[in-house]
Coordinates of C-alpha atoms and ligand atoms in Angstrom, one line a residue:
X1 CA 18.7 -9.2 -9.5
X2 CA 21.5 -11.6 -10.5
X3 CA 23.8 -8.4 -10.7
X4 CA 23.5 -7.7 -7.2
X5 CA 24.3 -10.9 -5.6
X6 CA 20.8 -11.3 -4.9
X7 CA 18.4 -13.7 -5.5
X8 CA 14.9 -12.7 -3.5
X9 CA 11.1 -14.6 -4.2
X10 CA 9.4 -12.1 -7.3
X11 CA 6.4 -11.8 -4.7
X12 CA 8.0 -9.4 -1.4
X13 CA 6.5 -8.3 1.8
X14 CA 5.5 -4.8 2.0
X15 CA 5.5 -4.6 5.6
X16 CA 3.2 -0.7 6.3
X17 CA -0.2 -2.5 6.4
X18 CA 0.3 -5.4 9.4
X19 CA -2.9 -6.4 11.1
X20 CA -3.6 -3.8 14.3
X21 CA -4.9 -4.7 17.5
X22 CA -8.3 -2.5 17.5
X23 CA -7.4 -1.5 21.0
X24 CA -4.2 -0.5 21.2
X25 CA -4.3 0.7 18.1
X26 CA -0.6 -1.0 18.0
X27 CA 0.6 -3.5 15.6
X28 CA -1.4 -6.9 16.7
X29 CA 1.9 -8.5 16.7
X30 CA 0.9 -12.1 17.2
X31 CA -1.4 -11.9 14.4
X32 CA 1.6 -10.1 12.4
X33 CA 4.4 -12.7 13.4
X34 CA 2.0 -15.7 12.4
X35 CA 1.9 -13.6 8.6
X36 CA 5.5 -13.8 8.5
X37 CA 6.2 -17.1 10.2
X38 CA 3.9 -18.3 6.8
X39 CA 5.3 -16.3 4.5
X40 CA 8.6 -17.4 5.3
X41 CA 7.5 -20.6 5.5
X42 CA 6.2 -20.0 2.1
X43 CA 9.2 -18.9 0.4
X44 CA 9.0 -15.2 0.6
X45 CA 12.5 -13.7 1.2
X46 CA 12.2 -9.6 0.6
X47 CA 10.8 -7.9 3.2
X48 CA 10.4 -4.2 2.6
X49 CA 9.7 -1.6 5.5
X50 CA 10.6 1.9 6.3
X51 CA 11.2 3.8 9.3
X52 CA 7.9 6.1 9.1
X53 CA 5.7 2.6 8.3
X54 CA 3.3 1.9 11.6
X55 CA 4.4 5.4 12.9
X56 CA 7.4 3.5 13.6
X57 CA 6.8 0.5 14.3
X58 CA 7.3 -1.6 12.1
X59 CA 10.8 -1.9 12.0
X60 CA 11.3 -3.0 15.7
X61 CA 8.6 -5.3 14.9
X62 CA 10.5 -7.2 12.2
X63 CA 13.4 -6.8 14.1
X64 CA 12.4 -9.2 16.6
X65 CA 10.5 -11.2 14.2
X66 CA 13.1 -12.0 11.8
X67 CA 16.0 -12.6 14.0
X68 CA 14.3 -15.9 14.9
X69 CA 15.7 -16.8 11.5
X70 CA 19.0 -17.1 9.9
X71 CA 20.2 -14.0 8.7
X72 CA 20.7 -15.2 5.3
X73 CA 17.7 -16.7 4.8
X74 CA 15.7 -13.7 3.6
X75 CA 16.0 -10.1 2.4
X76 CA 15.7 -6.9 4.8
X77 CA 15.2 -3.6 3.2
X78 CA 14.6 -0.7 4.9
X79 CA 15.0 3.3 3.9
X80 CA 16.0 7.0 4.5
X81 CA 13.4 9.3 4.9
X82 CA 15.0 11.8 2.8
X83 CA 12.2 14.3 4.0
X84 CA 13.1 14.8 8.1
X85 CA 16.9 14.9 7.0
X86 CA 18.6 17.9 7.6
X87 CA 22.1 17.0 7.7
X88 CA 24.6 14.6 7.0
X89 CA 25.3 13.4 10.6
X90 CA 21.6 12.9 11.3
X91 CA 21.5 10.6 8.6
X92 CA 24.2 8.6 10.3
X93 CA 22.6 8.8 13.9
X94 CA 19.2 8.1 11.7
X95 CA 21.0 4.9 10.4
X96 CA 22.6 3.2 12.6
X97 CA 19.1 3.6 14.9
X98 CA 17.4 1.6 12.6
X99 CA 20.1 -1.3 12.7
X100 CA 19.2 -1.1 16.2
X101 CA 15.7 -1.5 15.2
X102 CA 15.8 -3.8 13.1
X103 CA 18.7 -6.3 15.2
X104 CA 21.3 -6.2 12.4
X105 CA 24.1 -5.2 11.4
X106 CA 23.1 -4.8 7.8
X107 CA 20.7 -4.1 5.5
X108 CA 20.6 -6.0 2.2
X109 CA 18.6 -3.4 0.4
X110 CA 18.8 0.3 1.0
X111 CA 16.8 3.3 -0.4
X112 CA 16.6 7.0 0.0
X113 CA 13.0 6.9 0.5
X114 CA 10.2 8.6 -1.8
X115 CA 12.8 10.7 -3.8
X116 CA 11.5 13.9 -6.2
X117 CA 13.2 15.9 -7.9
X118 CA 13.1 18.4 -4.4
X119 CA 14.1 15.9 -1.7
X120 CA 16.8 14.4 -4.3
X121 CA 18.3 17.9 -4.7
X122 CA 18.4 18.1 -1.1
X123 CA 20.2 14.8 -0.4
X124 CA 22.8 16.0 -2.8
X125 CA 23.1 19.4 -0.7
X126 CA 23.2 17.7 2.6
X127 CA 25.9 15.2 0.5
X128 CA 23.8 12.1 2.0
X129 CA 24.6 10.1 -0.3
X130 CA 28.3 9.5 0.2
X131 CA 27.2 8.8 3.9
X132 CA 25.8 6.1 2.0
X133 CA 27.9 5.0 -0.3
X134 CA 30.4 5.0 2.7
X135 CA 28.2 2.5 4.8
X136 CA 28.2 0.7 1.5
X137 CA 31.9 0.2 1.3
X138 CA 31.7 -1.1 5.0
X139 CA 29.2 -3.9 4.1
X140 CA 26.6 -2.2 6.6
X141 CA 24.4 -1.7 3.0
X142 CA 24.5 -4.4 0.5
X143 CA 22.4 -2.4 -2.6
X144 CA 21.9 1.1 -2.5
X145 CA 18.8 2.1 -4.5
X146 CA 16.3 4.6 -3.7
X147 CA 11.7 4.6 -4.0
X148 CA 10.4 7.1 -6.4
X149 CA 7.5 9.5 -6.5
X150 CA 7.8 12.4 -9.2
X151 CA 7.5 12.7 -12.8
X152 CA 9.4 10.6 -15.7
X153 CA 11.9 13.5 -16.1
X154 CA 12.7 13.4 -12.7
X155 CA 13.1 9.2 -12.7
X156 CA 15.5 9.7 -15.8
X157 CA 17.8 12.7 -13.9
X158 CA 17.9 10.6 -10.4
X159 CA 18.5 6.9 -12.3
X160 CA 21.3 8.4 -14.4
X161 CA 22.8 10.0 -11.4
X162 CA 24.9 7.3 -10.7
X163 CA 25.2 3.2 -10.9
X164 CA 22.3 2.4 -8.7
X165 CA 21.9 -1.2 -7.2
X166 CA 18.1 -1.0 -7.8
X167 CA 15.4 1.2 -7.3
X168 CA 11.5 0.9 -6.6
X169 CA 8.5 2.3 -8.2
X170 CA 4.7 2.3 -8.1
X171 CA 3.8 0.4 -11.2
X172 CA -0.1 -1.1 -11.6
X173 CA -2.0 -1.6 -14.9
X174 CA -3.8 1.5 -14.6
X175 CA -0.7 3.5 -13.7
X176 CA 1.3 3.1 -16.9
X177 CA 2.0 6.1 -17.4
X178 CA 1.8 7.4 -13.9
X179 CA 5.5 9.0 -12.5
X180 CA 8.2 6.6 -13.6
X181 CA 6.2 4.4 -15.5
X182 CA 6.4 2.0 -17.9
X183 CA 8.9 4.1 -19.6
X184 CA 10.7 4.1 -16.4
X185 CA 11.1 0.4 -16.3
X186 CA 12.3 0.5 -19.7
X187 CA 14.6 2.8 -18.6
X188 CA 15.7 0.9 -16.0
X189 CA 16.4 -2.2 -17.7
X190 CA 17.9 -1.0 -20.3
X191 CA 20.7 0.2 -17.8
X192 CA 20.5 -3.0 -16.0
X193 CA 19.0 -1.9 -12.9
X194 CA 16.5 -4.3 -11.5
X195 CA 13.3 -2.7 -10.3
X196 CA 11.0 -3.3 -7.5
X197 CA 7.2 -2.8 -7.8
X198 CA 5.4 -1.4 -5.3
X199 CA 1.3 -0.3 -5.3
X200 CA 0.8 -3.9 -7.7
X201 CA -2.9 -3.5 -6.9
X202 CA -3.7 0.4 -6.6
X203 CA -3.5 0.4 -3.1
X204 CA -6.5 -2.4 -3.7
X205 CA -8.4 -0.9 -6.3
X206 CA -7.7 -3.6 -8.3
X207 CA -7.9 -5.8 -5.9
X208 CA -12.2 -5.8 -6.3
X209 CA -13.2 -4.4 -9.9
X210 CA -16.8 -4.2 -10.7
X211 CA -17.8 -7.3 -12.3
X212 CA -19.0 -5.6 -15.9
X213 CA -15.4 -4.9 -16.2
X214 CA -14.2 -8.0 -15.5
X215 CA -15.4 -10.0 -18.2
X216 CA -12.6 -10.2 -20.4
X217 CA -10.5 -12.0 -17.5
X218 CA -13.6 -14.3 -16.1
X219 CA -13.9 -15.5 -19.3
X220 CA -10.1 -16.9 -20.2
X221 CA -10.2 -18.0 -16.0
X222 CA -13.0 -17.7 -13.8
X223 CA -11.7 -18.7 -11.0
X224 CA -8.7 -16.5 -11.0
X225 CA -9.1 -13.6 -8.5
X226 CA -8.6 -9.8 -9.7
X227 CA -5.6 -9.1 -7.4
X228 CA -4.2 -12.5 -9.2
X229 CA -4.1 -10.8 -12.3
X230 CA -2.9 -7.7 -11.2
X231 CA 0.2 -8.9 -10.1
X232 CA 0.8 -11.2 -12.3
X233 CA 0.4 -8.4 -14.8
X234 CA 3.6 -6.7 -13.2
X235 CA 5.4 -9.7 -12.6
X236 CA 5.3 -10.3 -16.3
X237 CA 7.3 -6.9 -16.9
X238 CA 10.6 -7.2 -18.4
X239 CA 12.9 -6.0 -16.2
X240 CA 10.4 -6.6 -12.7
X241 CA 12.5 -8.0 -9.9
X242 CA 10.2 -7.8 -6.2
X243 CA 6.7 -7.3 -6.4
X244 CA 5.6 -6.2 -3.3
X245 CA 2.2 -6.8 -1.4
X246 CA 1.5 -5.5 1.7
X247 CA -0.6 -8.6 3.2
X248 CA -2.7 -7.9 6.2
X249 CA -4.6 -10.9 6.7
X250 CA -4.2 -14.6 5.9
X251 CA -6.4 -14.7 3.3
X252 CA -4.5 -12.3 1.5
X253 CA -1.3 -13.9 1.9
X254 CA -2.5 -17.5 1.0
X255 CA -4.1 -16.0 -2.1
X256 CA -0.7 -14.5 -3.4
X257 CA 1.2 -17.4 -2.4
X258 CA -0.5 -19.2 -4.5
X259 CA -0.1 -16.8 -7.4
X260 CA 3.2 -16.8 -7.2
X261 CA 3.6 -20.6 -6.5
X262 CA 2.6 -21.4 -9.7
X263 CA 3.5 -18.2 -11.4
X264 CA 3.8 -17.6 -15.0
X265 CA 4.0 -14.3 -17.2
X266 CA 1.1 -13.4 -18.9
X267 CA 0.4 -14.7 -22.2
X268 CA -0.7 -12.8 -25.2
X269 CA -4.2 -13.4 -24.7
X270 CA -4.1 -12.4 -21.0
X271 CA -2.3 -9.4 -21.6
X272 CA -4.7 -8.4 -24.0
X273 CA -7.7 -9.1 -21.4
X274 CA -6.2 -7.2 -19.1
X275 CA -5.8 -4.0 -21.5
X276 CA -9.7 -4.8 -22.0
X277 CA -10.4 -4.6 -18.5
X278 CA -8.0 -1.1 -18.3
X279 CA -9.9 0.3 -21.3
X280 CA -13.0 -0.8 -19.7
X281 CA -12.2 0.9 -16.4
X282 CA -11.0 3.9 -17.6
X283 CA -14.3 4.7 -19.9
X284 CA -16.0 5.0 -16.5
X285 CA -13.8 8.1 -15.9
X286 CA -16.0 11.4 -15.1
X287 CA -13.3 13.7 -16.5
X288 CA -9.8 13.7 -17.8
X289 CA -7.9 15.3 -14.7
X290 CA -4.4 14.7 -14.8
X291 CA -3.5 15.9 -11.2
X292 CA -0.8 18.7 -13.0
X293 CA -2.2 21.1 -10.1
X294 CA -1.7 23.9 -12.4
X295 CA -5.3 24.9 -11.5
X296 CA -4.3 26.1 -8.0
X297 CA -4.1 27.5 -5.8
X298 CA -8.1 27.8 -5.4
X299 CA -8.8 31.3 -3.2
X300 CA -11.5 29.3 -1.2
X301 CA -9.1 26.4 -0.7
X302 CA -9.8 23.6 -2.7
X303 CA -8.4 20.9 -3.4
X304 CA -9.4 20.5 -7.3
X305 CA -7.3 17.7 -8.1
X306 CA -7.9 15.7 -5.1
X307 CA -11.2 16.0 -5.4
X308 CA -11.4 15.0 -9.2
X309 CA -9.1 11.9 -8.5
X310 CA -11.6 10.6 -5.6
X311 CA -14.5 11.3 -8.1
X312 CA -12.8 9.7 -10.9
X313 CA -12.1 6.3 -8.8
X314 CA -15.3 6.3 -7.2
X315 CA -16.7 5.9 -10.7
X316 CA -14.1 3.4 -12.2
X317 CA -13.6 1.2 -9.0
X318 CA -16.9 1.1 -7.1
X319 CA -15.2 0.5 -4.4
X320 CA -16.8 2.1 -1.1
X321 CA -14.2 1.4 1.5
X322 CA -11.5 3.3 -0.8
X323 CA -14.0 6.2 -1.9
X324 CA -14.9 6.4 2.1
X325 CA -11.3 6.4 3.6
X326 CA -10.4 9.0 0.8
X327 CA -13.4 11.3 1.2
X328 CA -12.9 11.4 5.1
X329 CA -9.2 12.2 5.0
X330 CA -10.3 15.4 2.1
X331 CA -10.6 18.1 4.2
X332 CA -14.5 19.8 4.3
X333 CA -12.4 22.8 3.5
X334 CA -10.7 21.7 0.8
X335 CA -13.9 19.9 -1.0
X336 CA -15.6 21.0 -4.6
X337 CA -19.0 22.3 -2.5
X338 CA -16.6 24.8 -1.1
X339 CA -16.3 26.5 -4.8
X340 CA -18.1 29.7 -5.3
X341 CA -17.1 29.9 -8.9
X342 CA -14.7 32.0 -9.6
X343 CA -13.7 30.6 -12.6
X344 CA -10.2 31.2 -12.2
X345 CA -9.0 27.1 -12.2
X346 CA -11.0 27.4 -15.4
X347 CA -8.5 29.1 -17.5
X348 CA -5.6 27.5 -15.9
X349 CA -6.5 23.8 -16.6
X350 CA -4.7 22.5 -19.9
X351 CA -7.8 19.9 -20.2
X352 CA -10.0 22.3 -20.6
X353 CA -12.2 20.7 -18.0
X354 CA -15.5 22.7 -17.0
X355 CA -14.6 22.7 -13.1
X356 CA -17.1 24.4 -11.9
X357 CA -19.6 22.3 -13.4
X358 CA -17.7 18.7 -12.5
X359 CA -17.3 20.3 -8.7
X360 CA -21.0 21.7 -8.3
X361 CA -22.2 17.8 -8.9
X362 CA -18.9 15.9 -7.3
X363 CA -19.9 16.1 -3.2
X364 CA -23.9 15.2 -3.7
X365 CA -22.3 12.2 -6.0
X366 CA -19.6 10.9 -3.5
X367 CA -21.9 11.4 -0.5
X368 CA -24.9 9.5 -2.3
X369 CA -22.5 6.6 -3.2
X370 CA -21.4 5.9 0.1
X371 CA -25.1 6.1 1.4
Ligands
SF4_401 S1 -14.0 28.3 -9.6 FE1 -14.2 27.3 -7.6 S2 -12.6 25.8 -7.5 FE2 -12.1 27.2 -9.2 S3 -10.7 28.7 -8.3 FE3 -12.8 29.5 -8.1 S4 -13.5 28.9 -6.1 FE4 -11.7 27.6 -6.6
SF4_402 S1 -5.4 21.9 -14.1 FE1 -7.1 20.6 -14.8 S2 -6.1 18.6 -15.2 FE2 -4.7 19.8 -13.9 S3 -5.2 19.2 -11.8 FE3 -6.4 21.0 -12.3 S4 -8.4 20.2 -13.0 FE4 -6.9 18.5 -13.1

């Protein structure tokens, strides 16, 4: 980060996943303010929200959390969501809103959020980004960068668009070659912009592995936690500069603390248990889907990929909470015992994967896991 004039704590605060107050169903705010009262306290500095985050409230929340402190005693960034823009002026009425929200009149770290190739193009049309690059020049942005959810090609075409200040993508041991990538990052650094991580732990996947795949990383450390070595798997990137986390309980922030405390990259032998562990995880795989879509659109309406991908974690992870939140927010509609084979996905899918046969078994096997 050096190049930017920056120099935030490797572990950041993803700030989308603050405790809630059952209730309310607000953010539980005292609950919230004592995380980042510690964290500060702690040493993070980077704190990354986004106007959508909390349905919008999170950045009024850190607003009037962080002003308590010095302004320069920690990192705000904050984003454009590129997707309810439809013109240059309500990008700038967008803006200076969330300098309201957030009580500044700054923000050290700036991204058009969630760029593809589609919402980039637009940004371009709508010439957004010399809104930008204007607030930029007027110190009301310190970095410009921009978060990332699309194919390599598309990281490569936005990232040599211009000098960007940073950018941030979704980077996890299982995700090498997911979107940017690891490729990405390479990319990245070899053009000397510093990269933030977010999804370290899968969205917590990683966070809780079952134990017959964790052997290889018990045995060099049993007391290390999985999440520990997830992140610290990232953090030892070349080219890494913020790893976020969003922390929702103590717990979770002490624990990562401490990782990052006494951080150091990932030796040889550790880098090679955690490939293990990958290798391990991914034999549990019950097919090879790659999410390309190119099987729909299904005539009865579902979601094939979706499906697989909830199928496919369930059996790698274990993890019930994960597999539950994801089967409840699949559509009935859009689920595999909606097929009534067809067959047309069938000659569509370049993994040749029997579909009919992986969707006629996928609901009874999701539904008698979560049992
Ligand atoms: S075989 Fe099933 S999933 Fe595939 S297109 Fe036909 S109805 Fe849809
Ligand atoms: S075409 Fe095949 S690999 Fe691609 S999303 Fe559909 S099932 Fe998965």
């Amino acid at each position: 980060m050096e190049r930017t004039g920056a120099n935030p704590s490797l572990l950041g605060y993803g700030c989308m996943r603050f405790p809630m107050d059952p209730e309310t169903k607000h953010i539980d705010e005292a609950r919230a303010a004592a995380l980042i009262r510690r964290a500060m306290e702690g040493g993070i500095t980077y704190y990354d929200t986004a106007w959508p985050y909390h349905d919008g409230e999170s950045e009024p929340f850190l607003g009037r959390t962080l002003s308590q402190y010095p302004r320069d005693s920690y990192y705000l960034a904050t984003k454009l969501p590129c997707w309810e823009i439809n013109s240059r002026q309500q990008a700038a009425e967008l803006f200076e809103r969330q300098l309201e929200r957030l009580q500044t009149g700054y923000v050290d770290f700036y991204l058009l959020h969630s760029l593809s190739r589609k919402t980039w193009q637009r940004m371009l049309e709508l010439d957004v980004l010399s809104l930008l690059e204007e607030y930029r020049r007027q110190g009301k942005i310190c970095r410009l960068g921009f978060s990332f959810h699309d194919s390599y090609e598309a990281f490569e075409e936005i990232l040599n668009y211009r000098e960007w200040d940073f950018c941030q993508i979704q980077l996890n041991y299982m995700d090498v070659n997911h979107q940017a990538g690891l490729r990405g990052l390479e990319l990245a650094r070899s053009r000397g912009v510093p990269v933030v991580v977010m999804e370290p732990v899968k969205g917590g996947s990683l966070a809780q592995l079952p134990q017959e795949v964790t052997e290889p990383l018990k045995g060099l450390d049993p007391a290390a936690s999985d999440a520990s070595w997830a992140l610290r798997w990232v953090a030892s990137q070349p080219g890494v500069a913020v790893v976020l986390s969003g922390m929702s309980t103590p717990e979770q922030l002490e624990e990562n603390l401490d990782t990052f405390s006494r951080f150091r990259p990932l030796d040889e032998g550790e880098k090679q248990a955690v490939e293990k562990t990958a290798d391990r995880l991914r034999s549990r795989l019950k097919n090879g889907c790659t999410g390309c879509r190119y099987c729909l659109p299904c005539p009865k309406g579902v979601d094939i990929p979706k499906n697989f991908q909830i199928w496919n974690n369930m059996a790698m992870y274990g993890n019930r909470t994960l597999t539950g939140r994801a089967w409840r927010d699949l559509e009935p509609g859009a689920r595999g015992d909606q097929c009534v084979g067809c067959g047309r996905c069938e000659t569509l899918c370049p993994q040749h994967i029997p579909i009919r046969e992986h969707l006629s078994r996928l609901a009874g096997e999701v539904e008698a896991f979560l049992e």
